[in-house]
Structure formats: C-alpha cells, structure tokens
Short mmCIF file of C-alpha atoms and ligand atoms in Angstrom, two decimals:
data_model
loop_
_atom_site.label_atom_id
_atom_site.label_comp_id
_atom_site.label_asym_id
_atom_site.label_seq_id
_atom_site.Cartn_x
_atom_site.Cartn_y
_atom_site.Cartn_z
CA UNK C 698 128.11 -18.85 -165.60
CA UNK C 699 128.47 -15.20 -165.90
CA UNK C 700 126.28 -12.60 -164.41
CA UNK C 701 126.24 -8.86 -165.36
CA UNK C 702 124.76 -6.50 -163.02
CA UNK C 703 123.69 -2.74 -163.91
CA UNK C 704 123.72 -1.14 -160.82
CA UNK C 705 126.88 -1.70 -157.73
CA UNK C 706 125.15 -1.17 -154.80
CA UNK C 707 124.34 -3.53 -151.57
CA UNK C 708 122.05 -5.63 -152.90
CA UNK C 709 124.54 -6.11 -156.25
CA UNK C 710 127.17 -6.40 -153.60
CA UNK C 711 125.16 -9.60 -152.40
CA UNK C 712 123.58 -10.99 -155.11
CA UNK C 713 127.38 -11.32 -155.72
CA UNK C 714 128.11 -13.19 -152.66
CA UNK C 715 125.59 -15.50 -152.62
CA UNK C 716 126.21 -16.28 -156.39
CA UNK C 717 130.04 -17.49 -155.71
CA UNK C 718 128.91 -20.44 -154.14
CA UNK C 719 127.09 -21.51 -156.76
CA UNK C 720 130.48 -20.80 -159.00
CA UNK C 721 129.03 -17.92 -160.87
CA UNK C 722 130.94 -14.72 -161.99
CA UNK C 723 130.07 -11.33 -161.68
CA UNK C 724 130.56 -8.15 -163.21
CA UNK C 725 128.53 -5.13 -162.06
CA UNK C 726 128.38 -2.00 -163.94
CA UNK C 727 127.60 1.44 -162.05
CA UNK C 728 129.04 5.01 -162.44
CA UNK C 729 130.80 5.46 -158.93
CA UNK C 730 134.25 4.79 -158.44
CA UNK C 731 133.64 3.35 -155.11
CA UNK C 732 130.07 1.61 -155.55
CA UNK C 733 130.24 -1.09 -153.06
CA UNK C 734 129.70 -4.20 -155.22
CA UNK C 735 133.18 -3.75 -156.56
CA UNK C 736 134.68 -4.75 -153.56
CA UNK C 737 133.81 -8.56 -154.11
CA UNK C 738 132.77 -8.54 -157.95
CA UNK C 739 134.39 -6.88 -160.89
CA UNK C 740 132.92 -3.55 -161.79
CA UNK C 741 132.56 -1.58 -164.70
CA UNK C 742 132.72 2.07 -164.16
CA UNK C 743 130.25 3.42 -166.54
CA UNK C 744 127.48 5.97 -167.17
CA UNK C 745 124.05 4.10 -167.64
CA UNK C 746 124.02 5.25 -170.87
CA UNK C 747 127.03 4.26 -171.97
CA UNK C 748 126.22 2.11 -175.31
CA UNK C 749 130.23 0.16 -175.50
CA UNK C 750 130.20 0.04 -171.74
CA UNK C 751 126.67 -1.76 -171.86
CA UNK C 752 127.53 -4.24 -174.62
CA UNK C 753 130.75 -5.02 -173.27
CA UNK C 754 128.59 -5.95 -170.29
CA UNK C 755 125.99 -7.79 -172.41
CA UNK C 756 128.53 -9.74 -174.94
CA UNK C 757 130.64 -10.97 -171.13
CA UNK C 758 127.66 -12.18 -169.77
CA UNK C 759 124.75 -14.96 -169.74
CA UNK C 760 122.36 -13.05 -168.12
CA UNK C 761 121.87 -9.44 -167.15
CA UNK C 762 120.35 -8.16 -163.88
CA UNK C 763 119.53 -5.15 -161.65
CA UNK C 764 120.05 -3.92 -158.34
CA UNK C 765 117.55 -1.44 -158.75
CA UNK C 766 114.40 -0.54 -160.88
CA UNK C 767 115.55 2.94 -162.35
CA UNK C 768 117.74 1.32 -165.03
CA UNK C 769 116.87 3.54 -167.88
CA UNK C 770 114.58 1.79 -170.33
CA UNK C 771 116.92 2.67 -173.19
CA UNK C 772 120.13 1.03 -171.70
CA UNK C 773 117.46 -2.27 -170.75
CA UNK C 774 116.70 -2.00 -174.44
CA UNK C 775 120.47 -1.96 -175.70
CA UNK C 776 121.00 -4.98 -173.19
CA UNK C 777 118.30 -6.86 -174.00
CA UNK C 778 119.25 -6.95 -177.75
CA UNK C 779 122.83 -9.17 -177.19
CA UNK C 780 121.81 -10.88 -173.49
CA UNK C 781 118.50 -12.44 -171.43
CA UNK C 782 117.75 -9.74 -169.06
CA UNK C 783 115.76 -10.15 -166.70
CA UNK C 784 113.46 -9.13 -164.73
CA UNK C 785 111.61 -8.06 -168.08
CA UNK C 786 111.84 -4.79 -169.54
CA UNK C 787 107.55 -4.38 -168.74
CA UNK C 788 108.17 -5.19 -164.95
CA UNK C 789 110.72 -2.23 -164.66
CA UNK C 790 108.79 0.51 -166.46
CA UNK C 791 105.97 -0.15 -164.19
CA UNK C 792 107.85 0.04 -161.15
CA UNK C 793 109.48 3.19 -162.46
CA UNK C 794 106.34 5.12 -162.76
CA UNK C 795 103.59 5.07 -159.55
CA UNK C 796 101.09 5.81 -161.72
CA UNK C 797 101.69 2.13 -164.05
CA UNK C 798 102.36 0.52 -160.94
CA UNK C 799 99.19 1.31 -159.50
CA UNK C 800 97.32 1.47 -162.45
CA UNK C 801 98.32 -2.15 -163.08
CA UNK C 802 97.27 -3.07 -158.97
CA UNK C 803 94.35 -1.93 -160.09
CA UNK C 804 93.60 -3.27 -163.50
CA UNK C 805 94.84 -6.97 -160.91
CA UNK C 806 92.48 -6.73 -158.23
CA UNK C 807 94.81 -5.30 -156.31
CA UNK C 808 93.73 -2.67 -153.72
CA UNK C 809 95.57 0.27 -153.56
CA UNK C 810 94.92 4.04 -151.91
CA UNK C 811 92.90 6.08 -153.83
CA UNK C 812 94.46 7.85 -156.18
CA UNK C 813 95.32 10.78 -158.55
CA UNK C 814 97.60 12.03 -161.48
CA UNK C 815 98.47 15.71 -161.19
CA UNK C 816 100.66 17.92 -163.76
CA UNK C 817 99.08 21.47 -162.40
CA UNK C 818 98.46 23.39 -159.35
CA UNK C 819 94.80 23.49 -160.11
CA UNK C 820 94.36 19.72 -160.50
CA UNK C 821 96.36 19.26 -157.69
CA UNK C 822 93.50 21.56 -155.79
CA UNK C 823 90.40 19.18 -157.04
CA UNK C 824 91.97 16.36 -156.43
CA UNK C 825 93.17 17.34 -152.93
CA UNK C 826 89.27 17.13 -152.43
CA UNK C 827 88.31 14.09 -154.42
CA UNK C 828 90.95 12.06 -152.51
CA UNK C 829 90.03 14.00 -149.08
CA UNK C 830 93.23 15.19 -146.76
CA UNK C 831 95.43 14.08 -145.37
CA UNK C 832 96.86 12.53 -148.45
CA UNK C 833 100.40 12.25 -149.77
CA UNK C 834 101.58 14.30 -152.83
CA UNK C 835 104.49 11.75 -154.53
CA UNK C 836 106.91 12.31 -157.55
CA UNK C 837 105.58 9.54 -160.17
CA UNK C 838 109.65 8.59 -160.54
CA UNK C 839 112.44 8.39 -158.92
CA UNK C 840 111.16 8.35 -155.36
CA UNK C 841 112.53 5.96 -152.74
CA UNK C 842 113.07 5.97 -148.92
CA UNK C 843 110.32 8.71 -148.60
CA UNK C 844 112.13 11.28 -150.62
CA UNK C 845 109.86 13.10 -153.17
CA UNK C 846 107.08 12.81 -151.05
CA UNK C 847 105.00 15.43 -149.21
CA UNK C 848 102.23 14.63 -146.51
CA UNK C 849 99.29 17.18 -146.91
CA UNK C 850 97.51 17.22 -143.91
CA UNK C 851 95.19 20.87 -144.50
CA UNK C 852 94.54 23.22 -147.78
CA UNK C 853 97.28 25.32 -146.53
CA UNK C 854 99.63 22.74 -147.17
CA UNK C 855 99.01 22.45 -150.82
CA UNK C 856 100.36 25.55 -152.28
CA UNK C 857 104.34 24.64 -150.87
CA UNK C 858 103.96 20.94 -151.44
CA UNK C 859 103.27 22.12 -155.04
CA UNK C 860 106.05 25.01 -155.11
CA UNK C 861 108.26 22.03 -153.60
CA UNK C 862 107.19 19.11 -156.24
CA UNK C 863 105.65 20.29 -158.84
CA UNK C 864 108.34 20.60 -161.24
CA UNK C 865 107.96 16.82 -161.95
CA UNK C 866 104.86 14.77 -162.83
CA UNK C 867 102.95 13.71 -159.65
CA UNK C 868 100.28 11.39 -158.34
CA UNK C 869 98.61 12.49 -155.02
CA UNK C 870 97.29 9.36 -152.69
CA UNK C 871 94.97 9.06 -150.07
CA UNK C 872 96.59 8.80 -146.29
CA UNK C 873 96.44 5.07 -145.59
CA UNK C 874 95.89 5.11 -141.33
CA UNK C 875 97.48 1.87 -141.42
CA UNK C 876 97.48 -0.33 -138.36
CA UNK C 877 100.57 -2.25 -139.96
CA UNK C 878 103.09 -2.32 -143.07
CA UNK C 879 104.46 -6.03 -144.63
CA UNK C 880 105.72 -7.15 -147.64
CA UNK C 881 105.99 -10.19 -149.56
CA UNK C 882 108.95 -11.66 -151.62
CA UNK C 883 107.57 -13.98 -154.83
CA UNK C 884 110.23 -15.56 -156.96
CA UNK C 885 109.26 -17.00 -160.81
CA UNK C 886 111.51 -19.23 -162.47
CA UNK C 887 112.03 -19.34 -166.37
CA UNK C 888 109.86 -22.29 -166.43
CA UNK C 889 107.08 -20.35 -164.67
CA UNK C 890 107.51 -22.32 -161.61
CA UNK C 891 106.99 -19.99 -158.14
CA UNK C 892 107.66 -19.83 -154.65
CA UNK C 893 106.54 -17.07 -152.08
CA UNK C 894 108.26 -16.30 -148.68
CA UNK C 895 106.29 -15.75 -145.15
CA UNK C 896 104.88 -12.29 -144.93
CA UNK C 897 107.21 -9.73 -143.39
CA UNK C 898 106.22 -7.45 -141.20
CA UNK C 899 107.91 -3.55 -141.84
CA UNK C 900 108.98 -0.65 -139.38
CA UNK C 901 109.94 2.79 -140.92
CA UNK C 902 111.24 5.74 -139.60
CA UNK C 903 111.00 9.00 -141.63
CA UNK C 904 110.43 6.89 -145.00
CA UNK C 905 113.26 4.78 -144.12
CA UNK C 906 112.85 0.68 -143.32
CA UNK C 907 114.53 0.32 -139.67
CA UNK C 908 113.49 -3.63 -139.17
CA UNK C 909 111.88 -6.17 -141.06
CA UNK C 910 110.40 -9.30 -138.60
CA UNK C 911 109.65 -12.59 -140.53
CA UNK C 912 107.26 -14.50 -140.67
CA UNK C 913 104.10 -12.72 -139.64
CA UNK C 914 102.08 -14.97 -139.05
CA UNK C 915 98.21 -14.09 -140.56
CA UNK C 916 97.74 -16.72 -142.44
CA UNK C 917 94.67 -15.20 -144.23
CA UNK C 918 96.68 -12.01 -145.08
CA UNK C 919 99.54 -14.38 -145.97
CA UNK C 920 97.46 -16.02 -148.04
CA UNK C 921 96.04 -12.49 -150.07
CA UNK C 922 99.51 -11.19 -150.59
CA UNK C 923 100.35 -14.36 -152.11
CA UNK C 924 97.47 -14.67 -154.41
CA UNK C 925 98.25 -10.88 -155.75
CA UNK C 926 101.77 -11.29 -155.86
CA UNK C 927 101.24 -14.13 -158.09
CA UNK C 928 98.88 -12.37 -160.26
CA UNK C 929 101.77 -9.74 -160.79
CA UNK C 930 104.10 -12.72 -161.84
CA UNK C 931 101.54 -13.76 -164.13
CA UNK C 932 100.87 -10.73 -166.28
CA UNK C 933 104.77 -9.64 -166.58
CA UNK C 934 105.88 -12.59 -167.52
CA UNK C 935 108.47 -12.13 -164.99
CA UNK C 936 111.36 -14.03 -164.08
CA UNK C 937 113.54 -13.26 -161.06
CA UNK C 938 112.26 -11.75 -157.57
CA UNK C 939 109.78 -9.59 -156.93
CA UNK C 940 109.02 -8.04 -154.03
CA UNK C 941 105.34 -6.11 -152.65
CA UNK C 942 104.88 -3.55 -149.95
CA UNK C 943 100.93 -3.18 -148.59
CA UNK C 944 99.59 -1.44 -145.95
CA UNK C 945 96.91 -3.46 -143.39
CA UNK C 946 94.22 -1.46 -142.86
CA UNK C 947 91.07 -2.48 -141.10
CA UNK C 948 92.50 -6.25 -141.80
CA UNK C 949 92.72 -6.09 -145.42
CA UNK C 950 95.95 -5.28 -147.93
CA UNK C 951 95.96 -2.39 -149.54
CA UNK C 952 99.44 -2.21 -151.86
CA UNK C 953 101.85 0.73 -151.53
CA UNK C 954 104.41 -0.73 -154.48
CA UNK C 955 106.53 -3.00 -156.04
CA UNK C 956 110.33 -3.75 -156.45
CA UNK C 957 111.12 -6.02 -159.23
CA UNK C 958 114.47 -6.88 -157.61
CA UNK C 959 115.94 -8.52 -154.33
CA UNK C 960 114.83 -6.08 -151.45
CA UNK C 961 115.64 -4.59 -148.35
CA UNK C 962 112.57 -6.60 -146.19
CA UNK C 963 113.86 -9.29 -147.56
CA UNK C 964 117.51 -9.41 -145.69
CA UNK C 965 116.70 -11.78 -143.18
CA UNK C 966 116.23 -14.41 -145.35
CA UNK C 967 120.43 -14.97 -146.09
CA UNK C 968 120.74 -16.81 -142.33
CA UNK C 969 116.52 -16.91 -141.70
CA UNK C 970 115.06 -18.75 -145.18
CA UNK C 971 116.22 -22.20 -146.74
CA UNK C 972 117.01 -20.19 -149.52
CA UNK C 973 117.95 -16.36 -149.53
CA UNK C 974 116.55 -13.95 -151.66
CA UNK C 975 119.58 -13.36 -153.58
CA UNK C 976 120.34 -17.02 -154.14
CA UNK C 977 116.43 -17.61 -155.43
CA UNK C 978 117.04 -14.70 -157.54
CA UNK C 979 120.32 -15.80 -158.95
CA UNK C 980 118.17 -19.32 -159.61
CA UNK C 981 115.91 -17.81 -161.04
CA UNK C 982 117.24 -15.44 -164.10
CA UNK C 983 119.60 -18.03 -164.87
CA UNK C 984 117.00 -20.75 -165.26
CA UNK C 985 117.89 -23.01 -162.67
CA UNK C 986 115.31 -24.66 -159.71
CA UNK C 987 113.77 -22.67 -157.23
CA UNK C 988 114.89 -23.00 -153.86
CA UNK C 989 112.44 -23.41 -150.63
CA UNK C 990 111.57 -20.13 -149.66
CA UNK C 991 110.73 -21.50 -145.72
CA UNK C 992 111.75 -19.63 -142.81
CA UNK C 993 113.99 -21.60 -140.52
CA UNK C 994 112.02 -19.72 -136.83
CA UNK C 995 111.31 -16.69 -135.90
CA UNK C 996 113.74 -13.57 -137.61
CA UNK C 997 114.22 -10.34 -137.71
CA UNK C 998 116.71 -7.97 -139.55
CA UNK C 999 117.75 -4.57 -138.36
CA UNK C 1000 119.08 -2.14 -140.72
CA UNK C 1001 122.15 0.21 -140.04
CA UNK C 1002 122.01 3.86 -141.16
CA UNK C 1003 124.43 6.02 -141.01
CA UNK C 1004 126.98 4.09 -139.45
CA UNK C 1005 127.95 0.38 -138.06
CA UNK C 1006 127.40 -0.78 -135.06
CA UNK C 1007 130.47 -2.00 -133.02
CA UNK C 1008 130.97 -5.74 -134.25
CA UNK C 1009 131.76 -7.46 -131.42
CA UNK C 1010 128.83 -5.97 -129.45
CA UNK C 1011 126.58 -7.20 -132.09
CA UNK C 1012 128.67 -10.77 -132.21
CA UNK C 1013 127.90 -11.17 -128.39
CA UNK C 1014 123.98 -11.59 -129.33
CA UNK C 1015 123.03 -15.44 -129.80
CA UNK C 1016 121.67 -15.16 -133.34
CA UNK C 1017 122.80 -12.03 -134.93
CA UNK C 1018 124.84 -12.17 -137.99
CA UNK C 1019 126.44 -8.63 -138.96
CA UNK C 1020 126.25 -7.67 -142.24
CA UNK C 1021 128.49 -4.37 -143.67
CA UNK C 1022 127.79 -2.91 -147.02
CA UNK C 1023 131.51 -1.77 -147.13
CA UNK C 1024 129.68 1.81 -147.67
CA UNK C 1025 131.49 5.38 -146.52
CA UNK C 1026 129.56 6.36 -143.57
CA UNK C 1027 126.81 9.14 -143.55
CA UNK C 1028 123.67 10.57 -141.85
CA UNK C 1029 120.11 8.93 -143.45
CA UNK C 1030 122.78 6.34 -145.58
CA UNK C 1031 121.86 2.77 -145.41
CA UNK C 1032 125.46 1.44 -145.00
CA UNK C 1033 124.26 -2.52 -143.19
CA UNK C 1034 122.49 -4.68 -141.82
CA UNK C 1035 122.02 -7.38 -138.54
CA UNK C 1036 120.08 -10.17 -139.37
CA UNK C 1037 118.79 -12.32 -136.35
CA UNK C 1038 117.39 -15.58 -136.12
CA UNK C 1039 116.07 -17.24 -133.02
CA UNK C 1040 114.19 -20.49 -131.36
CA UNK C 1041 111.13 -18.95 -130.36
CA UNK C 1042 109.07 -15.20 -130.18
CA UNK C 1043 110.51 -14.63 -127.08
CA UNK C 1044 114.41 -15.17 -127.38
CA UNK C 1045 114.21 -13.09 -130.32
CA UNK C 1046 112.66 -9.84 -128.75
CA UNK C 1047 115.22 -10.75 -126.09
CA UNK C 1048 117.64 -10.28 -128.61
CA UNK C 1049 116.14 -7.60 -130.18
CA UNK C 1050 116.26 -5.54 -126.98
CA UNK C 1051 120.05 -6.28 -126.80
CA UNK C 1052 120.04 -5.65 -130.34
CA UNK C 1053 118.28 -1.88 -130.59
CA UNK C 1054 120.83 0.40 -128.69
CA UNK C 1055 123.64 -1.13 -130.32
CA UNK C 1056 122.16 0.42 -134.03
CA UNK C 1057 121.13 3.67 -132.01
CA UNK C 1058 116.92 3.05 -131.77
CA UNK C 1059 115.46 3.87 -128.46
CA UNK C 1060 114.67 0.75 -126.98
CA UNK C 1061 110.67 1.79 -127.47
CA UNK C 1062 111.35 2.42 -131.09
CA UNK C 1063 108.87 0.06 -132.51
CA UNK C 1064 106.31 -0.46 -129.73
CA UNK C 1065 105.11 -4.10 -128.64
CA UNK C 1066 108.09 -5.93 -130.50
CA UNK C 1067 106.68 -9.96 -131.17
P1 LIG S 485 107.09 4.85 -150.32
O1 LIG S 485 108.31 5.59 -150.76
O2 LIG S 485 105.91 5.05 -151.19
O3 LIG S 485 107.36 3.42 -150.02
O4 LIG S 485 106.71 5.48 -148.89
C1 LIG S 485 107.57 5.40 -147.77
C2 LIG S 485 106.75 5.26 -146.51
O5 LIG S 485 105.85 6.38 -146.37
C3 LIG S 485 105.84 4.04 -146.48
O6 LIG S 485 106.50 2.88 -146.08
C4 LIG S 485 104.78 4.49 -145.47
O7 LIG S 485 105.27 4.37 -144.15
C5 LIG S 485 104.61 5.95 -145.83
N1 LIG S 485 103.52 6.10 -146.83
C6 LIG S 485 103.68 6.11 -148.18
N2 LIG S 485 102.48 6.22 -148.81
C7 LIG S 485 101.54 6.25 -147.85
C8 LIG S 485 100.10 6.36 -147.85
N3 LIG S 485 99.39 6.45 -148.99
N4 LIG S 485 99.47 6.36 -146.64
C9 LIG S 485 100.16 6.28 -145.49
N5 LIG S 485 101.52 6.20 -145.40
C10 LIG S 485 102.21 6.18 -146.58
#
C-alpha cells in the first residue's frame, strides 16, 4: 500500500518507519531540500501549492496524510479530489484557526479558558477587561511551540503585545493557573471503531514540550478526556489520530487545543504502548484494525532540542531508547527524542535522573518527578 505524506518532518519521518513493517510505501512531499523524512522515505520537493506536484502525489498513492495541521486547505482540496485523505478536510481547518477550535470545544461541552476574538487595538482593550489579566494574547494561525503568543500580565502590557501581534487576527485567553498540563491521544478507524491511550502528563519550558510521562494515572480525569476526545471524533467524522492538550485546574480539564495528527506527547508510545501512535495512525487512514493502545509500565519520553545527547551515555540507561530526527542542529530546534520505559515509578525517576543532564535540564527541571 502506498502512503503520501504532505509535510517531511519528524513525525513524517516516523510515521514512515513504523509503516515499513507493515510493508507500506511512502512518499512525503515538503518544500526543503533536506526535510528529514527523506532520509528513510521518498520525498517530493515541492511548494504546498504546487497543483502537478500534489497530484502526482495523489494519483501514486492510496491514501494521503499529514505531518502537520497547516496544510493549506486549497492543496487538501486538490488532494482530496484524486485520493482518501485523511484526517478530514473539517478536522484541519479547525485546528488551523484557535478561534474554530475553541469555538467547537465549546459548542462539545468542552471547557476551555475564557475567551476573545480581537482584530483592533480597542477591542483588544475591552476585552483585556472582560477576560481579566493576566491573559494570553495568541495569533488565531500559525502558532506552535509558544511562538505568536504574548502573556499580558498589567494594562501596560497591552499596547506592545498589540504593536507586536496585531498585524494578524487574534484571540486573547484567560491565564489558566494550572496545577498540571496532559494530553490525550484518540485514534478512529474508517469503520468508526476507537481506542484512547492513558493520559499523559506534559512539562514545557518556554512554550516548548521538554517530557511527556505516561500514564497518569487519574482515572476520573482519564476518564473526562476520553469522553471529550471522543465527542471530537464524533462530530468530524474523523479518521486517523487525534491528539488533545488540557490544562488541570482546580481538578477539572479545561482544553488548550487539538492536533489532528500523530504528536509530540505521544512519543513514548513507539517502545511504551502495544501499539505506537504512528502505527495506530497508519491503521487507521488506511482502514485497517485498531491496535491496543495499552501502556506496557510506567514511561516517559524526553525531548532533545537543540542538539543530541551523546548516544552511548543515553544507551547506558536500562530503558532508554534514543531516537534522532536526522535534523541539522540548532538553538530552540526539536532535533530528538529518548523514550524510556521502566518496571515500576521508581526505576523510572531513577532513570530519569540519569537521564536529565545528559539532554542538558537541571536535574530540578520538573520538580517532584513520579
Ligand atoms: P500553545 O501554543 O497554545 O499550546 O501554548 C504553549 C504553552 O503555553 C502551553 O503548553 C502552556 O504551558 C502555555 N499556555 C498557553 N495558553 C495558556 C493559557 N490560556 N493559560 C496558561 N498557560 C497557557
């Protein structure tokens, strides 16, 4: 079976490698030279927009996928009319824009911040008290990893958080004091059929994810995320994975956004899960059965920015499996991954501790690790 891919980054990179097993093909299509997928899968060096590019994608392939959610709707729409693409067009538009995505939480159930659209200065200054300070000032598109994003903490932060962002369309959202962040990974087959993984509980640093620790175990919670993750599934019609990020606040979920793709929380789950993410994925779009999303003990994955640790430091820890993007190296760049798996709580914050100067954290980096 052949798989197309818009989009050549890590998580194209191993979509790919968990799809050989299963004797699929891939072809990924992404404008730079040296996107990293094309060093195991076959890639098409193309602008997004490039109509005989994209249909020499679509008439190669079964099915068409992404790697990430800011495919442009036109070049979903020229795919979609030769190949199945999936996830659905409907699932990416709304993770494109803040203000669908949380519109839609909403219109679900779902809790989310409070929030606000602003296109002026002036709206930006009555909703700034509507939605009370400290709140967050966010581009509607094209934000990830924190970037677009300005934390307004008193009125005299308003005026250069505007001067900074207010050349694009905008939502401001209420400060979420957050006592925790997790995610959850859901997974809908073309028959409808679903499984969700544990809850995962997040880190970040400056925007960016630094570890992901699987499963959390709060039932309750577990239980909440799954129930509104599978309301999601429901009214896109989606196929493929889908991944949630909430806040816990005072006990209760309160969601930040959604990635209709494999994601980054979701590493752990290639030595740490029955099933990975990528392979569930692969399952998925191409209509095959789910696998079991169950975590195999207590895991933990450890991203790498900026540059790799040594490899045979990492090796030494029981557990650890290193994972390289094949990425140049720079500052703030996301260029791997250690994903750990271990018998019990404590071996893996043992591990852990080995684990965290090796990537350069301070060994307090995240607190109370377990
Ligand atoms: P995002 O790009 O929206 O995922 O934001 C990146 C990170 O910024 C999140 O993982 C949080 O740590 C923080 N953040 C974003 N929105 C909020 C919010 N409304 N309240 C508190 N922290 C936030």
């Amino acid at each position: 079976m052949n798989i197309g891919i818009v989009g050549g980054g890590q998580l194209a990179r191993m979509l790919a490698l968990a799809g050989y097993a299963l004797d699929f093909h891939f072809k990924v299509l992404d404008p730079a030279p040296d996107a990293c997928a094309g060093q195991v899968a076959n890639l098409i060096q193309s602008e997004y927009d490039d109509e005989i590019q994209l249909n020499r994608l679509a008439d190669w392939a079964d099915v068409v996928t992404f790697d990430f959610e800011n495919v442009p709707a036109a070049a979903a729409q020229i795919l979609a009319e030769r190949v199945a693409v999936y996830p659905p067009a409907q699932a990416l538009a709304v993770a494109q824009d803040r203000l669908y995505e949380k519109t839609l939480f909403w219109e679900l159930g779902i809790p989310t911040p409070v929030f606000a659209t602003i296109d002026s200065l002036e709206e930006l200054q009555g909703a700034a008290i509507r939605v009370e300070l400290p709140a967050i000032l966010k581009t509607r598109r094209l934000g990830y990893d924190g970037k677009g994003q300005r934390v307004l903490r008193a009125p005299a932060d308003i005026l250069p958080a505007w001067q900074q962002l207010g050349g694009a369309p905008l939502i401001l959202e209420g400060f979420v004091p957050f006592e925790r962040e997790v995610s959850v990974l859901a997974v809908r087959g073309r028959d409808g059929s679903t499984q969700f993984y544990p809850l995962m509980e997040n880190h970040h640093r400056e925007g960016i994810l630094r570890l992901s620790q699987a499963p959390y175990l709060d039932r309750i919670l577990e239980h909440q995320a799954w129930n509104y993750a599978n309301r999601l599934l429901d009214r896109l019609h989606y196929v493929g994975l889908l991944a949630i990020e909430f806040f816990v606040h005072e006990g209760r979920l309160i969601a930040n956004e959604m990635a209709p793709r494999v994601h980054n929380s979701g590493h752990w789950t290639i030595e740490g899960a029955e099933t990975s993410q990528f392979e569930n994925h692969l399952r998925a779009v191409l209509g095959l059965p789910l696998g079991s999303p169950t975590a195999l003990g207590p895991c933990a994955m450890l991203n790498c920015i900026g540059v790799m640790p040594e490899r045979a430091a990492v090796l030494a820890v029981p557990g650890a499996h290193y994972h390289a993007y094949g990425k140049a190296h720079r500052p703030g760049r996301k260029v791997g991954h250690i994903t750990l798996r271990a018998t019990d709580q404590n071996a893996l914050r043992q591990d852990l501790e080995r684990l965290l100067p090796l990537v350069g954290y301070p060994p307090d980096e995240f607190g109370a690790i377990g």
